[in-house]
Short mmCIF file of C-alpha atoms in Angstrom, two decimals:
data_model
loop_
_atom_site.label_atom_id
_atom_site.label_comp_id
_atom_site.label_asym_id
_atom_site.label_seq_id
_atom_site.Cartn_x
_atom_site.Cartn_y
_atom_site.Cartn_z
CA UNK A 1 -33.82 86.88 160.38
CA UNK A 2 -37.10 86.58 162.41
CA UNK A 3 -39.16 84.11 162.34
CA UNK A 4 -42.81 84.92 161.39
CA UNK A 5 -46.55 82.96 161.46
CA UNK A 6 -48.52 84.58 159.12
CA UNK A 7 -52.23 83.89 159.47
CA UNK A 8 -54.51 84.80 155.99
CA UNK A 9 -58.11 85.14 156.70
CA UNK A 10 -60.64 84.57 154.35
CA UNK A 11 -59.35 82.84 151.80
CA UNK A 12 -59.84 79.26 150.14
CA UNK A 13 -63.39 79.39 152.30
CA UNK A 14 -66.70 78.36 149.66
CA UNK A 15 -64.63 78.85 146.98
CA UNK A 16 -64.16 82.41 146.93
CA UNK A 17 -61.00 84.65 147.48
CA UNK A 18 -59.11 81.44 146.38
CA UNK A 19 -55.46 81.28 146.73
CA UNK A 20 -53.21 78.61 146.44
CA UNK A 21 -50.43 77.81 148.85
CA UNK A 22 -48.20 77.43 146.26
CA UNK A 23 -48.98 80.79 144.94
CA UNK A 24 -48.74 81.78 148.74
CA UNK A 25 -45.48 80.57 149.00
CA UNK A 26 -44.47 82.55 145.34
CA UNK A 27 -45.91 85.75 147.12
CA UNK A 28 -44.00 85.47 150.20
CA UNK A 29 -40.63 84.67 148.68
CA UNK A 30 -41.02 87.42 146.44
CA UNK A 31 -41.40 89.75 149.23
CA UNK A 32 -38.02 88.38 150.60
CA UNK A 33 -39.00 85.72 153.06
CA UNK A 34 -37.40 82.81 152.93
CA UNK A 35 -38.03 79.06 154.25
CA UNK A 36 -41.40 79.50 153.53
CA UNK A 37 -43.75 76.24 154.84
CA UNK A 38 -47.44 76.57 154.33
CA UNK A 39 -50.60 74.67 156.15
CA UNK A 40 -52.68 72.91 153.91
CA UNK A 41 -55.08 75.46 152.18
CA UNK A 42 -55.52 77.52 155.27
CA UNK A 43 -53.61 80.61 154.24
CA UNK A 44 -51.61 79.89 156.93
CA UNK A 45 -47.85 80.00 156.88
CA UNK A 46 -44.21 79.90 158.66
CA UNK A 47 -41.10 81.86 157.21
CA UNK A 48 -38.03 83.81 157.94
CA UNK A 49 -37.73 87.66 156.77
CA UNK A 50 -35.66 90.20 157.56
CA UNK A 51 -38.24 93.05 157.99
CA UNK A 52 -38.62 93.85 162.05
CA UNK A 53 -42.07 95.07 162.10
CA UNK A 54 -44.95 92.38 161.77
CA UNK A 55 -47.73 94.92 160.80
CA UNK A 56 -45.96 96.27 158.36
CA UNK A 57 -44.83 92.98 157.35
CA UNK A 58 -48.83 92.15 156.92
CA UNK A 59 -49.61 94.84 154.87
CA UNK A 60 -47.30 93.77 152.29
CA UNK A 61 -48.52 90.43 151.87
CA UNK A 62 -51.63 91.53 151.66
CA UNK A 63 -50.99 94.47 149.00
CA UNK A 64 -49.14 91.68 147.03
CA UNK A 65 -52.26 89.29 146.96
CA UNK A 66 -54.19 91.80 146.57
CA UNK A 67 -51.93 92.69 142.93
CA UNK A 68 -52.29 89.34 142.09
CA UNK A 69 -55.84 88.16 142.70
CA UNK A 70 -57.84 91.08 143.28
CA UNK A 71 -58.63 91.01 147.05
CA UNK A 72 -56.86 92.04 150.16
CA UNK A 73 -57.07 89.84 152.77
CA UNK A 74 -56.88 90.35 156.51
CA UNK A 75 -53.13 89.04 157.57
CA UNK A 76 -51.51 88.77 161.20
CA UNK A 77 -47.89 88.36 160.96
CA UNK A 78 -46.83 86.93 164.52
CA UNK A 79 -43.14 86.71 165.20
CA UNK A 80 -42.96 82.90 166.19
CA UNK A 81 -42.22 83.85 169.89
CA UNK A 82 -45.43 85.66 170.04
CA UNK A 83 -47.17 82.80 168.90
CA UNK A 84 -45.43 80.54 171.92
CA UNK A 85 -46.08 82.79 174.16
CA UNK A 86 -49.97 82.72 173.37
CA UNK A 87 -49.52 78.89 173.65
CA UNK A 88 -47.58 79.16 177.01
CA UNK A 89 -50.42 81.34 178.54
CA UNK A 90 -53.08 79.37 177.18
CA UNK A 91 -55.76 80.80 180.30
CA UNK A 92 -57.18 77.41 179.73
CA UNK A 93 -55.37 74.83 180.39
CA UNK A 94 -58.03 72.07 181.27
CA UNK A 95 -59.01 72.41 177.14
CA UNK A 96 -55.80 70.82 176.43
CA UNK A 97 -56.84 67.56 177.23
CA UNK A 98 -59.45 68.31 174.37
CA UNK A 99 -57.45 70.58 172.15
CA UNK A 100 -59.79 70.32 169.19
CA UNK A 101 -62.24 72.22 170.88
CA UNK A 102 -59.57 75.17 172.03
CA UNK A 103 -59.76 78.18 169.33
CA UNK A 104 -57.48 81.22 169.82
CA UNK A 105 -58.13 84.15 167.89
CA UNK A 106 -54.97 86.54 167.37
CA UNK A 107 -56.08 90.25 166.80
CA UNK A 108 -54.14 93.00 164.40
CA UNK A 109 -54.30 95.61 167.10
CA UNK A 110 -55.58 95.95 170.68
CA UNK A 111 -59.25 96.88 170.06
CA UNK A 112 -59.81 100.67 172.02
CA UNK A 113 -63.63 99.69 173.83
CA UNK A 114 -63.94 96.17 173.72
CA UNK A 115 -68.08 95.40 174.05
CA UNK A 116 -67.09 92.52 176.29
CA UNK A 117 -70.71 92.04 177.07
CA UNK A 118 -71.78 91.79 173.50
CA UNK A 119 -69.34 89.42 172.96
CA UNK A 120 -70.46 87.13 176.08
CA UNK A 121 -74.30 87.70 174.61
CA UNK A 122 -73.02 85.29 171.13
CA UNK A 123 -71.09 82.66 173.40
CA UNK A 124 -72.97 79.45 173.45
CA UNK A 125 -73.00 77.89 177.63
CA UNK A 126 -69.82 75.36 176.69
CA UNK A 127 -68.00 78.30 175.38
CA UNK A 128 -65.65 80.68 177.41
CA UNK A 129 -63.11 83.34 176.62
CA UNK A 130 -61.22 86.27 177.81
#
């Protein structure tokens, strides 16, 4: 069984696209996973399944919340060592010391052309990234 962080965008924010972590929870377990601990009403959440592939994994919770509440929301499903790793590498490490103002973003795919230079033209002078 693999250990998974799923991370549920959208949801619970202004009151739209609401979804309860306990209904969270129902949806996960009935796709199999088990152990299932959610974050307050992030739409975040930690489980065990037995499927191998994370993107696949994804799509299936969020075809199943989509079935249930009428929109699909954008899921990551991390394997939990993926999501160490990301806090191992953390190309930061002077932020820890302030770690509320540290936010890592975790992306379904690689993108092809990143517009690195677009990106750097939002960033506000006390933020950084790479």
């Amino acid at each position: 069984m693999t250990i998974y962080v799923a991370l549920i965008r959208g949801i619970n924010v202004g009151g739209r696209h609401t979804l309860p972590m306990k209904e969270l929870r129902v949806v996960l377990e009935r796709l199999g996973c088990r152990d299932v601990r959610t974050y307050i009403q992030s739409g975040n959440a930690v489980f065990g399944s037995g499927e191998e592939d994370g993107a696949r994994l994804a799509g299936r919770i969020a075809d199943e919340i989509g079935a249930r509440r009428g929109f699909e929301p954008r899921v990551v499903a991390l394997e939990l060592a993926e999501f160490e790793r990301a806090l191992e590498q953390n190309p930061f490490p002077d932020a820890e010391t302030d770690a509320k103002g540290l936010h890592v973003a975790f992306l379904a795919s690689v993108p092809e052309r990143p517009d690195l230079a677009a990106l750097d033209g939002l960033r506000s002078e006390s933020e950084r990234f790479r």
